[in-house]
Amino acid sequence: MNMLAVLSLLLTGAGDSISQILSVLFYVVFIVFIFYGQRIQMYVMIREVEGSLYKLKYIKEEGRKITIETIKEIGKPQTDPSARVDRYLEYFTITPQSMDPAGIVHKLDHILDVRDTRLKDEVKFMAPASDEVQVNNLENTLEAAMALNYIYKVVRHFYIQGKKTLSLYIIMQLQMILPLVMKEAEAYASALKAFAYGQPIGDGAGPLVAAKLMHGYKTREVPKDCVVATVPLEGRTAFIIKAEGPGGNVGKPGDAVKAVVDENDGKIASVIMIDAGLKLEGETVGAVAEGIGAAIGGPGVDQYKIEEAVVKHQIPINAVIVKEDIGDAVSPMRKEIADSVDKVIERVKSVVLERSKEGDKVIIVGVGNTIGIGQ
Amino acid sequence: MSENPSSTSTKISSYLLMIVLIVMALSIVALISAANFFATDFEFAVFMLAIGAIAMGLAVYVLVQSRKRAASMKIEAPKVMTTIECRKCGIKNVREFQRGDFVFKDLEDCQKCDDKLIITAIYKEVKEKEKTYGV
């Protein structure tokens, strides 16, 4: 009742005392904002970053949990794989020295090969009962968990650094890029479940087109982790290449294209590459676009090898892409992307008709992760 | 920040919940006193009513927002569908994805024509339409 008494006293003291109090309050707030405005702004930003950091931590922990559960379910390990998974999540890769860039592509290629073998061996050790397809899927699951772990650690690093130094500019930079970082983290979170269940992802648009073109034809293996089928297409001979599915695998299309070009002594009329392409905001998911060049992402090793092979024999290289954003690329394939496959095939056929003559040989490469897509 | 994610999330929500409960309790006190003073001091009663209503509104808003935030923390697995087709008689069936499904996987024989059923597509359907922002 004391508080009520004070309040009623204030009120009965007429409007004057209220307006006096309000003006004093206004001046106090004004002065506080003059001296501490930037600091208050920084605390607001820190709060915002902190909220996102909690969310990232939750996503990262969930990722780890899903990974361990999947390994236990599929791999039937004798011992608890948690400690090994934690060790795996901290793996790093050191890129080759680039002070003298000559030959760096082969060095990077070697490092990536060693990494791939090492990680596959780790997965086999963690999940001894899993077959080749499951090993690939588990490796992809672990890579997604690894990416989430890394994103969390980097954001935490800048958050702590910003808090330690109370530097507005560190916090501001982090807060500015946070929506993009969160979008990427959420994409990896949904990728985790897709990889764990072996579902096709948006990045599989290229392999899906290639699989549809080669389905029913005999396939053979080409280096590395890829398959090729010889398919008659619009009066031409098409060599359709994709990573070997249905396990999570991108293969090495660079080596595969080089092998097929060499097998045919460079007598290839055109190389057509199909891949998922990053869409800009405002563009439609599943839209198909056509262009020139080697449509392939990743560290650049395969793009280099394909470009080397086509330049050596002066082979024209065309590209067809299916537009999607980063979230769509790593999460289960959207219906719009699955439906765009027929449009892509039509586009590929028109490129084949326009860019080659009857009886010519063409190479069609479906680039991307072939998880959940057979051949 | 503690190392246990579940404890951190509980810590935040219980802290927030405590503040919300205090504000709610105070707003209820304000509303009760508004009712008590209604006959004797009308101005004061209106003042207390306004304070009580605003505080109660804010408390409910914060509670709803925090619940929304907690819901957005969940990693939701989207519903993924598998399309099964018979290439010979064109029969088409859509069912929920099962572990082990992959595109172009041969399944059991078709009940109509004894040809093999195959999986022709696996996809998720996104219900919400993308905002165009008027451009």
XYZ file of C-alpha atoms in Angstrom:
510
model
C 0.000 0.000 0.000
C 3.061 2.277 0.517
C 3.703 2.458 -3.217
C 0.080 3.340 -3.837
C 0.288 6.087 -1.218
C 3.356 7.585 -2.910
C 1.665 7.402 -6.273
C -1.492 9.059 -5.013
C 0.626 11.751 -3.314
C 2.329 12.455 -6.611
C -0.989 12.627 -8.384
C -2.691 14.857 -5.841
C 0.291 17.220 -6.002
C -1.333 18.444 -9.219
C 0.007 18.410 -12.794
C 3.047 20.578 -11.919
C 4.992 17.931 -10.036
C 4.302 15.357 -12.761
C 5.573 17.657 -15.483
C 8.630 18.508 -13.357
C 9.414 14.854 -12.882
C 8.915 14.188 -16.568
C 11.249 17.046 -17.591
C 13.953 15.877 -15.187
C 13.525 12.366 -16.570
C 13.787 13.668 -20.125
C 17.032 15.549 -19.369
C 18.512 12.540 -17.601
C 17.688 10.281 -20.572
C 19.068 12.911 -22.992
C 22.370 13.226 -21.094
C 22.697 9.463 -20.684
C 22.199 8.995 -24.432
C 24.788 11.681 -25.250
C 27.497 9.970 -23.200
C 26.483 6.331 -23.380
C 24.483 6.136 -26.637
C 27.102 4.111 -28.494
C 27.570 1.780 -25.568
C 23.825 1.207 -25.266
C 23.701 0.501 -29.017
C 26.552 -1.965 -28.565
C 24.798 -3.755 -25.715
C 21.681 -4.074 -27.875
C 23.828 -5.601 -30.655
C 25.596 -7.907 -28.195
C 22.191 -9.120 -26.980
C 21.151 -9.812 -30.553
C 24.373 -11.710 -31.311
C 24.027 -13.591 -28.030
C 20.538 -14.761 -29.011
C 21.810 -16.038 -32.359
C 24.791 -17.667 -30.644
C 22.455 -19.645 -28.358
C 20.515 -20.740 -31.418
C 23.736 -21.751 -33.201
C 24.814 -23.697 -30.136
C 21.496 -25.499 -30.063
C 21.721 -26.329 -33.786
C 25.328 -27.524 -33.404
C 24.475 -29.759 -30.442
C 21.439 -31.158 -32.272
C 23.683 -31.855 -35.275
C 26.120 -33.764 -33.118
C 23.274 -35.707 -31.517
C 21.703 -36.651 -34.863
C 25.102 -37.734 -36.198
C 25.878 -39.949 -33.204
C 22.385 -41.482 -33.278
C 22.684 -42.213 -37.025
C 26.110 -43.805 -36.582
C 24.788 -45.981 -33.745
C 21.718 -46.966 -35.772
C 23.446 -47.729 -39.085
C 27.002 -48.577 -38.129
C 26.303 -50.731 -35.055
C 29.597 -49.816 -33.354
C 30.899 -51.916 -30.442
C 31.857 -48.823 -28.430
C 30.290 -45.391 -27.991
C 31.319 -43.298 -31.040
C 30.779 -39.924 -29.277
C 34.449 -39.290 -28.497
C 35.495 -40.152 -32.046
C 32.735 -37.941 -33.488
C 33.937 -35.041 -31.328
C 37.464 -35.573 -32.627
C 36.153 -35.706 -36.203
C 34.274 -32.421 -35.742
C 37.556 -30.679 -34.984
C 39.375 -31.917 -38.116
C 40.951 -29.250 -40.263
C 42.579 -29.103 -43.687
C 45.578 -26.933 -44.466
C 45.502 -25.599 -48.009
C 48.810 -25.585 -49.950
C 51.143 -22.627 -49.869
C 50.305 -20.176 -52.665
C 53.364 -17.881 -52.665
C 54.537 -19.710 -55.784
C 51.189 -20.645 -57.363
C 52.587 -22.867 -60.148
C 51.299 -26.417 -59.637
C 49.038 -25.479 -56.741
C 46.002 -27.243 -58.273
C 47.718 -30.642 -58.131
C 48.883 -29.993 -54.589
C 45.331 -29.063 -53.573
C 43.993 -32.107 -55.412
C 46.366 -34.330 -53.450
C 45.439 -32.725 -50.119
C 41.722 -33.190 -50.888
C 42.294 -36.838 -51.848
C 44.144 -37.496 -48.595
C 41.378 -35.748 -46.640
C 38.672 -37.766 -48.364
C 40.449 -41.086 -47.735
C 41.167 -40.189 -44.123
C 37.589 -39.146 -43.388
C 36.154 -42.247 -45.088
C 38.479 -44.469 -43.034
C 37.338 -42.702 -39.853
C 33.695 -43.301 -40.773
C 34.371 -46.975 -41.491
C 36.022 -47.252 -38.093
C 33.122 -45.511 -36.350
C 30.428 -47.467 -38.216
C 31.837 -50.901 -39.059
C 28.482 -52.419 -40.127
C 27.794 -49.802 -42.818
C 28.096 -50.503 -46.548
C 29.701 -48.213 -49.159
C 26.512 -46.159 -49.710
C 25.985 -45.692 -45.972
C 29.648 -44.745 -45.459
C 29.210 -41.955 -48.032
C 25.974 -40.780 -46.400
C 27.533 -40.822 -42.935
C 30.541 -38.916 -44.213
C 28.209 -36.239 -45.600
C 26.294 -36.132 -42.295
C 29.534 -35.666 -40.385
C 30.670 -32.940 -42.791
C 27.421 -31.021 -42.182
C 27.901 -31.387 -38.401
C 31.504 -30.227 -38.869
C 30.336 -27.117 -40.759
C 27.842 -26.281 -37.987
C 30.531 -26.731 -35.344
C 32.862 -24.411 -37.252
C 30.213 -21.705 -37.797
C 29.378 -21.756 -34.077
C 33.024 -21.487 -33.055
C 33.754 -18.565 -35.403
C 30.676 -16.595 -34.276
C 31.539 -17.325 -30.628
C 35.119 -16.157 -31.250
C 34.035 -12.745 -32.551
C 31.324 -12.435 -29.897
C 33.814 -13.001 -27.068
C 36.398 -10.774 -28.745
C 33.823 -8.011 -29.096
C 32.772 -8.341 -25.470
C 36.382 -8.438 -24.269
C 37.461 -5.351 -26.181
C 34.044 -3.649 -26.066
C 34.701 -2.683 -29.668
C 31.574 -1.544 -31.450
C 33.125 -2.314 -34.809
C 33.807 -5.995 -34.091
C 30.282 -6.499 -32.770
C 28.784 -4.425 -35.584
C 30.497 -6.481 -38.306
C 29.310 -9.693 -36.686
C 25.767 -8.390 -36.258
C 25.662 -7.247 -39.897
C 26.559 -10.633 -41.386
C 24.579 -12.619 -38.815
C 21.381 -13.054 -40.922
C 23.448 -14.673 -43.704
C 25.383 -16.833 -41.233
C 22.135 -17.985 -39.601
C 20.637 -18.807 -42.992
C 23.645 -20.958 -43.835
C 23.573 -22.664 -40.423
C 19.864 -23.451 -40.806
C 20.570 -24.857 -44.274
C 23.233 -27.179 -42.861
C 20.879 -28.189 -40.056
C 18.267 -29.376 -42.535
C 21.035 -30.977 -44.644
C 21.990 -33.118 -41.650
C 18.686 -34.975 -41.640
C 18.670 -35.312 -45.430
C 22.164 -36.854 -45.334
C 21.308 -39.073 -42.387
C 18.238 -40.471 -44.201
C 19.895 -40.552 -47.651
C 17.391 -38.151 -49.254
C 18.251 -36.330 -52.496
C 19.228 -32.690 -51.930
C 18.816 -29.618 -54.142
C 22.456 -29.852 -55.242
C 21.532 -33.186 -56.844
C 19.697 -31.478 -59.734
C 22.604 -32.188 -62.134
C 23.014 -35.891 -61.222
C 19.214 -36.301 -61.381
C 19.138 -35.031 -64.983
C 22.098 -37.266 -65.877
C 20.455 -40.254 -64.156
C 17.247 -39.706 -66.104
C 19.195 -39.554 -69.372
C 21.263 -42.683 -68.646
C 18.572 -44.783 -66.946
C 18.188 -48.141 -68.699
C 21.613 -47.931 -70.374
C 24.725 -49.805 -69.324
C 27.050 -47.810 -67.114
C 30.732 -48.234 -66.397
C 32.966 -46.692 -63.775
C 35.330 -43.840 -64.612
C 37.806 -42.149 -62.317
C 37.030 -41.058 -59.693
C 33.758 -42.286 -58.121
C 31.888 -41.466 -61.345
C 29.911 -43.495 -63.882
C 29.476 -42.972 -67.617
C 26.826 -44.329 -69.988
C 26.851 -44.175 -73.783
C 23.416 -42.998 -74.858
C 22.047 -42.222 -78.344
C 20.597 -38.686 -78.218
C 19.066 -36.783 -81.146
C 21.219 -38.724 -83.621
C 24.420 -38.086 -81.657
C 26.361 -40.262 -79.238
C 26.163 -38.783 -75.760
C 28.506 -39.794 -72.949
C 26.503 -39.097 -69.821
C 28.629 -38.665 -66.683
C 27.539 -38.425 -63.058
C 28.891 -39.299 -59.615
C 28.120 -42.871 -58.617
C 24.975 -43.022 -56.500
C 22.907 -43.443 -54.475
C 25.410 -42.686 -51.674
C 26.342 -39.093 -50.845
C 29.111 -38.439 -53.339
C 30.166 -35.705 -55.760
C 32.883 -37.760 -57.454
C 35.621 -36.103 -59.477
C 33.957 -34.961 -62.703
C 37.228 -33.327 -63.770
C 38.990 -36.698 -63.986
C 35.906 -38.315 -65.556
C 35.636 -35.712 -68.357
C 39.370 -35.927 -69.013
C 39.166 -39.745 -69.225
C 36.265 -39.692 -71.705
C 37.893 -36.954 -73.833
C 41.158 -38.966 -73.936
C 39.298 -42.207 -74.786
C 37.849 -40.422 -77.840
C 41.151 -38.735 -78.786
C 39.585 -35.336 -78.189
C 36.967 -35.867 -80.910
C 34.095 -34.432 -78.896
C 31.768 -31.843 -80.467
C 30.611 -30.283 -77.202
C 30.700 -30.650 -73.427
C 27.452 -29.737 -71.653
C 27.533 -29.346 -67.894
C 24.414 -29.352 -65.721
C 24.605 -28.031 -62.186
C 22.632 -26.276 -59.472
C 23.317 -22.539 -59.641
C 22.914 -20.024 -56.845
C 19.857 -17.874 -57.482
C 19.616 -14.202 -56.677
C 16.796 -12.960 -54.439
C 13.703 -12.456 -56.561
C 14.509 -15.311 -58.971
C 12.337 -18.415 -58.982
C 13.503 -21.704 -57.466
C 13.864 -24.325 -60.198
C 14.242 -21.792 -63.030
C 16.536 -23.046 -65.802
C 19.262 -20.884 -67.355
C 21.824 -21.558 -70.042
C 25.359 -20.257 -70.492
C 28.962 -20.934 -71.378
C 31.769 -22.377 -69.234
C 32.429 -25.128 -66.740
C 29.447 -25.156 -64.376
C 30.991 -26.667 -61.266
C 31.594 -25.394 -57.748
C 33.876 -26.690 -55.035
C 37.519 -25.805 -54.502
C 38.156 -25.366 -58.250
C 40.268 -28.451 -58.929
C 37.667 -30.138 -61.140
C 36.850 -26.902 -62.967
C 40.558 -26.525 -63.728
C 40.840 -30.097 -65.034
C 37.755 -29.768 -67.257
C 38.975 -26.441 -68.643
C 42.409 -27.968 -69.316
C 40.853 -30.916 -71.184
C 38.519 -28.798 -73.356
C 41.134 -26.146 -74.125
C 43.650 -28.807 -75.180
C 41.238 -30.116 -77.836
C 39.366 -26.837 -78.455
C 36.045 -28.346 -77.397
C 33.157 -25.884 -76.876
C 31.782 -26.019 -73.334
C 28.162 -25.142 -72.479
C 26.317 -25.013 -69.189
C 22.731 -25.412 -68.034
C 21.894 -24.513 -64.450
C 18.917 -24.969 -62.153
C 18.493 -21.956 -59.886
C 18.186 -22.371 -56.127
C 19.502 -20.734 -52.985
C 22.039 -22.146 -50.532
C 19.271 -23.454 -48.255
C 17.629 -25.358 -51.101
C 20.977 -26.720 -52.308
C 21.768 -28.609 -49.100
C 18.279 -29.490 -47.853
C 15.946 -32.187 -49.264
C 15.182 -31.491 -52.927
C 12.211 -29.174 -53.444
C 9.417 -30.257 -55.788
C 10.132 -27.268 -58.046
C 13.700 -28.535 -58.558
C 12.582 -32.141 -59.155
C 9.994 -30.862 -61.652
C 12.601 -28.780 -63.505
C 14.437 -31.945 -64.647
C 12.276 -32.337 -67.786
C 12.820 -28.654 -68.681
C 16.583 -29.143 -68.311
C 16.516 -32.232 -70.550
C 14.664 -30.238 -73.229
C 17.243 -27.469 -72.938
C 20.119 -29.967 -73.164
C 18.575 -31.556 -76.254
C 18.234 -28.156 -77.955
C 21.882 -27.345 -77.131
C 22.918 -30.732 -78.575
C 20.900 -30.061 -81.760
C 22.219 -26.517 -82.181
C 25.844 -27.085 -81.180
C 26.654 -30.417 -82.860
C 26.013 -32.296 -86.077
C 24.408 -35.698 -86.524
C 26.849 -38.501 -85.723
C 28.945 -36.275 -83.419
C 29.949 -37.232 -79.917
C 28.979 -35.042 -76.960
C 29.680 -35.238 -73.227
C 26.887 -34.388 -70.777
C 27.948 -34.046 -67.138
C 25.508 -33.921 -64.221
C 27.462 -32.118 -61.494
C 26.541 -32.239 -57.793
C 25.940 -34.493 -54.838
C 24.168 -37.657 -55.950
C 22.831 -38.627 -52.533
C 19.543 -40.517 -52.920
C 19.902 -40.710 -56.708
C 20.806 -43.967 -58.418
C 21.534 -44.449 -62.107
C 27.634 -19.564 -21.130
C 27.410 -23.022 -19.725
C 28.465 -26.026 -21.696
C 25.139 -27.811 -21.516
C 22.771 -26.501 -24.216
C 19.595 -27.649 -22.516
C 20.560 -25.965 -19.259
C 21.381 -22.700 -21.049
C 18.059 -22.615 -22.825
C 16.241 -23.398 -19.554
C 18.234 -20.694 -17.764
C 17.179 -18.044 -20.271
C 13.538 -19.021 -20.268
C 13.244 -19.264 -16.464
C 14.921 -15.845 -16.055
C 12.552 -14.345 -18.595
C 9.606 -16.142 -17.077
C 10.458 -14.728 -13.644
C 10.458 -11.141 -14.983
C 7.222 -11.731 -16.867
C 5.571 -13.193 -13.752
C 6.695 -10.227 -11.601
C 5.334 -7.749 -14.182
C 2.100 -9.729 -14.416
C 1.722 -9.764 -10.614
C 2.316 -5.991 -10.432
C -0.155 -5.367 -13.233
C -2.758 -7.451 -11.394
C -2.110 -5.364 -8.248
C -2.596 -2.213 -10.341
C -5.824 -3.531 -11.826
C -7.181 -4.524 -8.375
C -6.345 -1.110 -6.926
C -8.002 0.502 -9.957
C -11.167 -1.405 -9.089
C -10.870 -0.406 -5.393
C -10.378 3.316 -6.097
C -13.010 3.479 -8.855
C -15.744 4.875 -6.578
C -13.563 7.132 -4.372
C -10.851 8.502 -6.742
C -11.820 8.155 -10.401
C -8.655 9.790 -11.875
C -6.341 7.572 -9.869
C -8.388 4.510 -10.812
C -8.087 5.334 -14.522
C -4.335 5.895 -14.095
C -3.892 2.515 -12.386
C -6.093 0.829 -14.970
C -3.943 2.191 -17.811
C -0.692 1.148 -16.089
C -2.093 -2.312 -15.292
C -3.389 -2.872 -18.822
C -0.132 -1.736 -20.480
C 2.020 -3.857 -18.151
C -0.186 -6.899 -18.654
C -0.122 -6.401 -22.447
C 3.677 -6.105 -22.475
C 4.110 -9.194 -20.293
C 1.866 -11.288 -22.541
C 3.670 -9.963 -25.656
C 7.113 -10.887 -24.265
C 5.840 -14.326 -23.271
C 4.392 -14.978 -26.748
C 7.575 -13.740 -28.438
C 9.815 -15.928 -26.278
C 7.616 -18.963 -27.027
C 7.882 -18.205 -30.754
C 11.653 -17.957 -30.422
C 11.818 -21.286 -28.604
C 9.742 -22.893 -31.363
C 12.070 -21.508 -34.054
C 15.018 -23.244 -32.335
C 13.737 -26.668 -33.368
C 15.295 -28.388 -36.378
C 12.237 -29.535 -38.241
C 12.521 -32.419 -40.670
C 10.396 -31.533 -43.714
C 7.899 -34.044 -45.046
C 9.598 -35.798 -47.956
C 7.560 -37.709 -50.533
C 8.517 -40.579 -52.834
C 6.886 -41.016 -56.253
C 6.621 -44.603 -57.453
C 5.763 -45.338 -61.078
C 5.280 -48.249 -63.402
C 6.855 -47.299 -66.720
C 4.735 -49.847 -68.623
C 1.177 -49.105 -67.499
C 1.815 -45.586 -66.177
C 0.447 -46.248 -62.688
C 1.681 -43.592 -60.256
C 1.714 -43.636 -56.475
C 3.022 -41.077 -53.972
C 3.947 -42.109 -50.436
C 6.069 -40.768 -47.598
C 9.846 -41.278 -47.902
C 11.240 -44.387 -46.243
C 14.878 -44.918 -45.345
C 16.577 -46.810 -48.183
C 14.549 -45.113 -50.938
C 16.510 -43.614 -53.815
C 15.618 -42.328 -57.276
C 15.568 -45.172 -59.886
C 15.447 -47.868 -57.227
C 13.610 -50.982 -58.432
C 10.771 -51.975 -56.149
C 8.301 -54.866 -56.177
C 6.339 -55.915 -59.287
C 3.411 -53.811 -60.477
C 0.055 -55.327 -59.476
C -1.439 -54.565 -62.918
C 1.213 -55.584 -65.437
C 3.929 -57.451 -63.475
C 6.570 -54.945 -64.619
C 8.938 -53.531 -61.992
C 7.804 -50.444 -60.077
C 10.525 -47.809 -59.769
C 11.034 -44.679 -57.718
C 11.003 -41.737 -60.135
C 11.219 -38.787 -57.738
C 11.917 -37.889 -54.114
C 11.081 -34.340 -53.067
C 9.771 -32.090 -50.333
C 6.893 -29.717 -50.850
C 7.328 -26.183 -49.533
C 3.911 -24.773 -48.688
C 4.655 -21.087 -48.018
C 5.061 -18.857 -51.062
C 8.105 -16.675 -51.348
C 7.486 -12.953 -50.736
C 7.967 -10.830 -53.845
C 8.312 -7.489 -51.980
C 6.294 -5.845 -54.764
C 9.044 -6.074 -57.401
